[in-house]
Coordinates of C-alpha atoms in Angstrom, one line a residue:
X6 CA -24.5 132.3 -53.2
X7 CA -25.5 128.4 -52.6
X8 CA -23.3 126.9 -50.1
X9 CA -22.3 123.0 -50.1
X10 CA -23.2 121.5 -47.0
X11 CA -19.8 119.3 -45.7
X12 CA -21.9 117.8 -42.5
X13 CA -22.5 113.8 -44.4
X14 CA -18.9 113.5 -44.3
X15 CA -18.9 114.4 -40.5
X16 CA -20.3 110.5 -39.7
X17 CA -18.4 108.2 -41.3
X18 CA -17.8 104.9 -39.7
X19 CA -14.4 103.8 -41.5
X20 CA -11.3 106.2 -41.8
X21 CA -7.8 106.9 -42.1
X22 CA -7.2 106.9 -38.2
X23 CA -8.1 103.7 -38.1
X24 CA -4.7 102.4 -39.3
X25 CA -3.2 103.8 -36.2
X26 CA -3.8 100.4 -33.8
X27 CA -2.4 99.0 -31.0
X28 CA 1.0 96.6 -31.8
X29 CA -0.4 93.2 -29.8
X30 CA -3.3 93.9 -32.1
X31 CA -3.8 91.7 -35.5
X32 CA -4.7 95.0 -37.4
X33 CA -5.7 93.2 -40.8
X34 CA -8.1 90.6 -38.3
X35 CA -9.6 94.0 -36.2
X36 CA -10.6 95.0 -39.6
X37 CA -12.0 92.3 -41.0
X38 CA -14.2 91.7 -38.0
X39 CA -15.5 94.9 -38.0
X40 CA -16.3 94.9 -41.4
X41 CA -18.2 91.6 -41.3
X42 CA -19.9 93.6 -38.1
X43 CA -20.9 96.2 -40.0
X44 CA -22.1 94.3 -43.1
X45 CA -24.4 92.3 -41.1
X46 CA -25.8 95.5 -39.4
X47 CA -26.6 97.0 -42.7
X48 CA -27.9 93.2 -43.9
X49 CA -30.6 93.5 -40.8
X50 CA -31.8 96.6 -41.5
X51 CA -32.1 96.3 -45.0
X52 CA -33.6 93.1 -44.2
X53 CA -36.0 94.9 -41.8
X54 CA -36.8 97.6 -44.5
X55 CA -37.8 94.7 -47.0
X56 CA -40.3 92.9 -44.0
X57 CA -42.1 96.4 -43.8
X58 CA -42.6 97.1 -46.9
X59 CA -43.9 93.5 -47.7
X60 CA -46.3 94.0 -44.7
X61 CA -47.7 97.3 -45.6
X62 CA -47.9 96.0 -49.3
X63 CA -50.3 93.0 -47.7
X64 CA -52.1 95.2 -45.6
X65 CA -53.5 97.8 -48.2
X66 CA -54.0 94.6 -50.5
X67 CA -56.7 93.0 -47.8
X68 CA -57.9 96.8 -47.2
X69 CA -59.1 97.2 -51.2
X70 CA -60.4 93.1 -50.6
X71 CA -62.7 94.8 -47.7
X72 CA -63.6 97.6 -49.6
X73 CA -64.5 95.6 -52.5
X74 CA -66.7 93.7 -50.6
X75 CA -68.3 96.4 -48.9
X76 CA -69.2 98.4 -52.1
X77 CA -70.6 94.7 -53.2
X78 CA -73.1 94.1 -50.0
X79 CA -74.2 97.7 -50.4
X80 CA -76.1 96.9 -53.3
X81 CA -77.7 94.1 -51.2
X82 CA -81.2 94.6 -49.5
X83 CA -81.5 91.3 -47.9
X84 CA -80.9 90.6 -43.9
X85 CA -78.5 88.7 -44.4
X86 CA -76.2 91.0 -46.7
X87 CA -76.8 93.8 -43.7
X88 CA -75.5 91.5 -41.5
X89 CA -72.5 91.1 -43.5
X90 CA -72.3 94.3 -44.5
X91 CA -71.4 95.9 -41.2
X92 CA -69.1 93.2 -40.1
X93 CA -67.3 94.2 -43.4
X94 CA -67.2 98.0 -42.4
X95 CA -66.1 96.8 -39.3
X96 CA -62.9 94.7 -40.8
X97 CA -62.7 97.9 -43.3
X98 CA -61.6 100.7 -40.5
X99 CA -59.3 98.2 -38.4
X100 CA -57.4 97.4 -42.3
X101 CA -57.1 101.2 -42.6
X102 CA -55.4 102.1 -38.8
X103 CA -53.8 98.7 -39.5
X104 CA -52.3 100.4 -43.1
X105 CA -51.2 103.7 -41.0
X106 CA -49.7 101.8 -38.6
X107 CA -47.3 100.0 -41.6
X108 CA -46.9 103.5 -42.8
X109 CA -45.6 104.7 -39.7
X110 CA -43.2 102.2 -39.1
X111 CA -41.7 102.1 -42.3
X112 CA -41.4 106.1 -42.3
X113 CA -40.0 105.4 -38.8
X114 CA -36.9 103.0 -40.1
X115 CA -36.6 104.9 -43.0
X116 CA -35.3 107.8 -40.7
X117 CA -33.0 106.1 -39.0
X118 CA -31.7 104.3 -42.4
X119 CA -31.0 107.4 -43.4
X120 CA -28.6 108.4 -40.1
X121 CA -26.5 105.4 -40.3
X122 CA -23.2 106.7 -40.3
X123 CA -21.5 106.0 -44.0
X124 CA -18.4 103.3 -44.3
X125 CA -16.5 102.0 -47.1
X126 CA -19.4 99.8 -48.4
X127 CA -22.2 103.1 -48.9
X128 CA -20.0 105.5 -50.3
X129 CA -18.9 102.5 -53.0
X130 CA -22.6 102.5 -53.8
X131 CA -24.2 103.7 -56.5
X132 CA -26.5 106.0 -55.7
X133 CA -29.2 105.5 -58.8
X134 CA -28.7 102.2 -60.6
X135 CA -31.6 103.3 -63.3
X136 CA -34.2 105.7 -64.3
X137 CA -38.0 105.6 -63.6
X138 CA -40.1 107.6 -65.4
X139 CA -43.7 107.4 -63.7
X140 CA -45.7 107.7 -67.2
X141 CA -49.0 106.0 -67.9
X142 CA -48.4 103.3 -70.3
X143 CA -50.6 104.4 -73.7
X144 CA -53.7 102.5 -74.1
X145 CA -54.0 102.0 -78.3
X146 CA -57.7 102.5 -78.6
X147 CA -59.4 100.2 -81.8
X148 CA -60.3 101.8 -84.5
X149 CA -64.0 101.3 -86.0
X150 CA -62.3 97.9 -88.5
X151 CA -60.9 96.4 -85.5
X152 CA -63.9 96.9 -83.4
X153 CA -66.3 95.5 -86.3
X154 CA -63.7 93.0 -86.8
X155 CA -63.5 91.7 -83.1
X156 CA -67.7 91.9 -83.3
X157 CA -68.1 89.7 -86.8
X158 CA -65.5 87.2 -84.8
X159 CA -67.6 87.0 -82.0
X160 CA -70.7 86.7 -83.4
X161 CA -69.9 84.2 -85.8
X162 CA -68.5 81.8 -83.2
X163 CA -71.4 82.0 -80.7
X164 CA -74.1 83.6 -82.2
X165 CA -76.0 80.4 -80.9
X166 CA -75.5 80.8 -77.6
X167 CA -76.7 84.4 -78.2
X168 CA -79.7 83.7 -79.7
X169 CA -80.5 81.5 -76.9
X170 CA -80.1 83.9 -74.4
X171 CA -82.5 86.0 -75.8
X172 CA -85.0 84.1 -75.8
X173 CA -84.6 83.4 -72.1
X174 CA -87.7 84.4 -69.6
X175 CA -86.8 83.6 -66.0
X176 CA -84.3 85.5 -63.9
X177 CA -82.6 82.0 -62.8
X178 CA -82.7 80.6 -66.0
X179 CA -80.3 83.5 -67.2
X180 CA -78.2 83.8 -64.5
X181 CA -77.1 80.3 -64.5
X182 CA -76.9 80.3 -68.4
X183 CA -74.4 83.0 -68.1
X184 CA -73.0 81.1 -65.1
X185 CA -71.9 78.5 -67.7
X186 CA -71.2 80.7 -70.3
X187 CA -69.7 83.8 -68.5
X188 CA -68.1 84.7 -72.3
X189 CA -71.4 85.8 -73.3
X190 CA -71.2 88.7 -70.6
X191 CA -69.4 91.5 -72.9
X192 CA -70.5 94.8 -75.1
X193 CA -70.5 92.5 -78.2
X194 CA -73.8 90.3 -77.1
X195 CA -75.4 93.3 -75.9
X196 CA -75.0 94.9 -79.6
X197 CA -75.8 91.8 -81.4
X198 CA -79.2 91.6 -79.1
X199 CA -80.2 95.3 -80.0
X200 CA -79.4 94.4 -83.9
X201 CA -81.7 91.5 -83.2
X202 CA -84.8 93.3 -81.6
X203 CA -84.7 95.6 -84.6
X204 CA -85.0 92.9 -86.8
X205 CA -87.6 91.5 -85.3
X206 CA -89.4 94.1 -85.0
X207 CA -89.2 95.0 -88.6
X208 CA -90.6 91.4 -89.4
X209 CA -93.6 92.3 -87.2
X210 CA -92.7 89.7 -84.8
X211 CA -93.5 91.9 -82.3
X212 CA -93.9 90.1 -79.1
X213 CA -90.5 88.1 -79.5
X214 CA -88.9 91.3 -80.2
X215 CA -90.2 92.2 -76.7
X216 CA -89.0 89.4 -75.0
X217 CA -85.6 89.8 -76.5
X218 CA -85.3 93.9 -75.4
X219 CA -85.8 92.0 -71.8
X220 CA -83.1 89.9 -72.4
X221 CA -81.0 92.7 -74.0
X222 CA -81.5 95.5 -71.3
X223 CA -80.2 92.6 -68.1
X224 CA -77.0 92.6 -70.4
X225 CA -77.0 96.4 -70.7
X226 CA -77.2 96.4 -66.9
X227 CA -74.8 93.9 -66.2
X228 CA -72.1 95.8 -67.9
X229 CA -73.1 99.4 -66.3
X230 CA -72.7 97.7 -63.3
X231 CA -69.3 96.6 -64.1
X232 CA -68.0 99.8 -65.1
X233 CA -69.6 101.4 -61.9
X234 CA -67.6 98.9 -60.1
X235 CA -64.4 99.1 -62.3
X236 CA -64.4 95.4 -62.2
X237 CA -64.9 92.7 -64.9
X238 CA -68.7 92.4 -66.4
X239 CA -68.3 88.4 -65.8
X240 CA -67.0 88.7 -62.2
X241 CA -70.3 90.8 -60.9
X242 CA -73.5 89.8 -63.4
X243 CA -74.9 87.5 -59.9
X244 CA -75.1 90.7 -58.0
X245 CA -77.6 92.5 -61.0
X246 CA -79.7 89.0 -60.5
X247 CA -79.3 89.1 -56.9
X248 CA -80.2 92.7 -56.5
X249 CA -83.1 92.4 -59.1
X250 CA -84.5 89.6 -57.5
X251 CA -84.7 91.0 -54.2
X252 CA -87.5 93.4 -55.3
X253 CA -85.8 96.2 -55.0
X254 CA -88.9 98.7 -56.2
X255 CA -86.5 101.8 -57.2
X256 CA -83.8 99.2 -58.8
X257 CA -86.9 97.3 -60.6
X258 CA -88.5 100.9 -61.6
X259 CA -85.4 102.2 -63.0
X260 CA -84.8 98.2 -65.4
X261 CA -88.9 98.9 -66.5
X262 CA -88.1 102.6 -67.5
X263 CA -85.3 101.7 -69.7
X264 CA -86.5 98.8 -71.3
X265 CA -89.5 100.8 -72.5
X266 CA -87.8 103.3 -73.2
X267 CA -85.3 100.8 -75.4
X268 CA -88.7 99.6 -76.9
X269 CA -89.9 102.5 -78.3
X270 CA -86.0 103.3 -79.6
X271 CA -86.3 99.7 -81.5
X272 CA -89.9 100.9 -82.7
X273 CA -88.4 103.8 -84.7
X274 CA -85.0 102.3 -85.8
X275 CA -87.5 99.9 -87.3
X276 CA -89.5 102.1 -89.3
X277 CA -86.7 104.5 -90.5
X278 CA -85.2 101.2 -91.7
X279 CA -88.8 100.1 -93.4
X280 CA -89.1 103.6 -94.9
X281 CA -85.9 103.3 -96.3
X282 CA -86.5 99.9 -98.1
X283 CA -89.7 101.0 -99.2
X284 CA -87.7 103.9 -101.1
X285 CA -85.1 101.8 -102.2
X286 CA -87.5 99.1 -103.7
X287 CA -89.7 102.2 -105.2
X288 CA -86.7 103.6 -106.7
X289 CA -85.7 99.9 -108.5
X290 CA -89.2 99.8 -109.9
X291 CA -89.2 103.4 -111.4
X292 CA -85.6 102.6 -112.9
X293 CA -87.2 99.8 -114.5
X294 CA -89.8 101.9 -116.1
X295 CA -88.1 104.9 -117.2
X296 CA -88.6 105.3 -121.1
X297 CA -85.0 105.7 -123.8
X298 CA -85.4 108.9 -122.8
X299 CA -84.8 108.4 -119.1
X300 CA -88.4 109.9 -118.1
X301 CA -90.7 108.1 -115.7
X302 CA -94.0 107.1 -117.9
X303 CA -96.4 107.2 -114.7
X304 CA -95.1 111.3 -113.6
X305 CA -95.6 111.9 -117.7
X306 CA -98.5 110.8 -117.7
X307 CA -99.6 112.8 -114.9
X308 CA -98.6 115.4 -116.0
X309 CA -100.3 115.4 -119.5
X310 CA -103.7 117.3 -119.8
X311 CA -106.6 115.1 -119.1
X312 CA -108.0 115.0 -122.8
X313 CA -104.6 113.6 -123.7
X314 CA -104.8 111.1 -120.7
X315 CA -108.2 110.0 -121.7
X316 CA -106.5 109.2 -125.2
X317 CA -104.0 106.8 -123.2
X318 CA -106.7 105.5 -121.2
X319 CA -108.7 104.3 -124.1
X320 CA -105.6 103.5 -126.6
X321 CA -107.4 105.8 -129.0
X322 CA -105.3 106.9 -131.9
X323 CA -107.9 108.5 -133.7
X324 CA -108.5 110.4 -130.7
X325 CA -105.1 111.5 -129.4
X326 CA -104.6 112.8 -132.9
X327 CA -107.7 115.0 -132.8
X328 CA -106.5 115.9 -129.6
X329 CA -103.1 117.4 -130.2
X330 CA -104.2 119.4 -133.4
X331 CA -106.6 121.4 -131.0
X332 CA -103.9 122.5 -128.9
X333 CA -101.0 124.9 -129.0
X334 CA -98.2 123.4 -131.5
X335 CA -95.6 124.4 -129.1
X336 CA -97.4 122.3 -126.0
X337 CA -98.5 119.6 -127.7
X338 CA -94.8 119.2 -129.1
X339 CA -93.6 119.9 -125.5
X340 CA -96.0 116.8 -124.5
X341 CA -95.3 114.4 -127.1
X342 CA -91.9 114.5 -126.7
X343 CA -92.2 113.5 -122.9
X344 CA -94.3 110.9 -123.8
X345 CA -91.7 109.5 -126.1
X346 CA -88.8 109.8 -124.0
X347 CA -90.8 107.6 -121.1
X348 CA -91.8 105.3 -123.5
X349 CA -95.9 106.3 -123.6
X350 CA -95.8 106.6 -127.8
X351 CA -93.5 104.8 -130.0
X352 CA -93.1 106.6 -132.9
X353 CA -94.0 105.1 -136.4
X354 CA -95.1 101.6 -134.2
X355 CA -97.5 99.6 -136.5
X356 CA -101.2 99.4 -135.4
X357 CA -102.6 95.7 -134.7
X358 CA -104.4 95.9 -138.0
X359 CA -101.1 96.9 -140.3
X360 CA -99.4 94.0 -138.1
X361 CA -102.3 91.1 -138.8
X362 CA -102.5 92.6 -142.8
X363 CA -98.8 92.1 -142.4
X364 CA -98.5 88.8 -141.4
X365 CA -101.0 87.9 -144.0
X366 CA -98.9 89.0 -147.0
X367 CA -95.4 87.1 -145.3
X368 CA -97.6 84.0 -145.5
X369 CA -96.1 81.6 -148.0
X370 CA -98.6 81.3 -151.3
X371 CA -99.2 77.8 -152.8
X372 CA -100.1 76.8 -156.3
X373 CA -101.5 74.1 -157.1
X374 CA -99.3 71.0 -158.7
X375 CA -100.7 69.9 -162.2
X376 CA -100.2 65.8 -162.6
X377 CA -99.9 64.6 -166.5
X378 CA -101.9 61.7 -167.6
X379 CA -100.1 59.4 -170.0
X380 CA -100.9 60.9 -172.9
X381 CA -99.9 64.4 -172.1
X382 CA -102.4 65.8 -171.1
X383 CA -103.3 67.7 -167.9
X384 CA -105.4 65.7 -165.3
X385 CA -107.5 68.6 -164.8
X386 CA -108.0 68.8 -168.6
X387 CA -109.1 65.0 -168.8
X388 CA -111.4 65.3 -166.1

């Protein structure tokens, strides 16, 4: 059976007893001072309460500052960055027993909060004013038309500017273009770069499309980087120059491996793409040949036997007839009907000779005109 524990109401500060009072005493006045008392007890220690939070809510916000900083000199090979470095470990541990120490002091008052004796004003209180639900807020992820969307934006506004970076050489000379153009820093130059290199590459400019899978890799970098670092790509791209300027030899090794290996991926994404135009345009060119039949003339005619290709070769009618009454009826049918449907023979088609013997008879005849003398009698006659 669950029993109801009666020992809260044992400590309370204000009760009925209290109206019992000495007569020479102003009972109304006795209770208003110790009600103003009280109220500014509970005002200090709420107060006090509020000062430790606020100073443990400081001191883990400079610890994350220091740890931030550290995890930024680590990448750093240079003397100076060591130096730094362990001064910054150094400020790291006294912000962390610095944190603890807040902790234990706010634990510490919340006990005591919590043995205050209860009056008039506490157990008036509401004990929960509202509802908290600690649930992750829902992150709407962007579907494929918003992300194309956000990149055909982009692009079109400073496609420039992206261009230019590309064709960037020096390590200086792209670090301080991106110092004044720290927009440029996202995953929507990076794509636009790689779409460039293949482009290049498929016009055969192949030593600009090398220089531009440099330019494209630093950006790929940069944002890896970032996301290591769960910070903004804009807020860390001069530690990737700082740290790949320093010679680091495994840092260096690891930026050649991937940009040849992003050279050869361009290489092939090229030539799939080449393939696949030299298909398409091969495809146009054979629809524009097919015969009123639908048939390809050039796979009909390779198809044929060679005594009937020989025929075709030399545009020998003669020939192509003799030709077709030496073979079976049902192949040379078979044949000339393929040739017909690609458009190889056109039935009842006039010869060159019928069409010049043609054009003679259409030609308009003229007589000659017979002039009268005077006398009526033909000139031709007089003569």
């Amino acid at each position: 059976m669950t029993t109801i524990d009666y020992s809260v109401w044992d400590h309370i500060e204000v009760s009925d007893d209290e109206d019992d009072t000495h007569p020479n005493i102003d009972t109304p006045s006795l209770f208003r001072w110790r009600h103003q008392a009280r109220v500014e007890r509970m005002e200090a220690c709420h107060k006090k309460g509020e000062d430790l939070e606020r100073n443990l809510t400081e001191s883990r916000r400079k610890l994350q500052e220091a740890q931030k900083k550290v995890q930024e000199l680590s990448l750093l090979n240079t003397e100076e960055a060591k130096k730094q470095l362990v001064k910054a470990q150094e400020e790291e541990k006294r912000l962390k027993k610095e944190e603890r120490s807040c902790e234990k002091k706010l634990e510490e008052h919340q006990r005591e909060e919590r043995k205050m004796p209860w009056n008039v004003d506490t157990l008036s209180r509401d004990g929960f004013s509202k509802s908290v639900l600690n649930v992750k807020p829902e992150v709407k992820e962007e579907t494929e038309e918003e992300k194309e969307e956000k990149h055909k934006t982009f692009v079109e506004k400073y496609e420039k500017q992206i261009k230019h970076f590309g064709m960037l050489r020096r390590w200086d000379d792209s670090q301080k273009y991106l110092s004044d153009n720290p927009h440029l820093v996202c995953e929507e130059t990076a794509n636009y770069l790689v779409i460039m290199c293949i482009d290049l590459e498929v016009e055969e400019k192949h030593a600009l499309m090398e220089q531009v899978a440099h330019q494209t890799i630093v950006m790929q970098f940069i944002l890896e980087l970032a996301k290591s670092l769960k910070v903004d790509p804009r807020g860390c791209f001069r530690q990737f120059f700082t740290k790949i300027k320093t010679a680091d030899q495994q840092y260096q090794d690891a930026f050649n491996d991937e940009l040849e290996s992003f050279k050869e991926r361009v290489r092939g994404r090229a030539k799939v793409r080449i393939e696949k135009a030299m298909k398409e345009y091969e495809e146009e060119e054979r629809q524009k040949r097919l015969g009123p039949g639908g048939l390809d003339p050039v796979d009909v005619y390779d198809s044929l036997p060679m005594e009937m290709q020989k025929c075709f070769d030399e545009k020998d009618i003669q020939m192509l007839q003799e030709t077709i009454s030496k073979m079976d009826p049902t192949e040379a049918k078979y044949h000339m009907k393929r040739c017909i449907d690609s458009g190889l023979w056109v039935p009842n088609s006039r010869t060159d000779d019928d069409a010049e013997k043609e054009e003679k008879e259409e030609e308009p005849q003229y007589e000659e005109v017979k002039k009268e003398t005077s006398d009526g009698q033909d000139e031709s006659d007089s003569k």
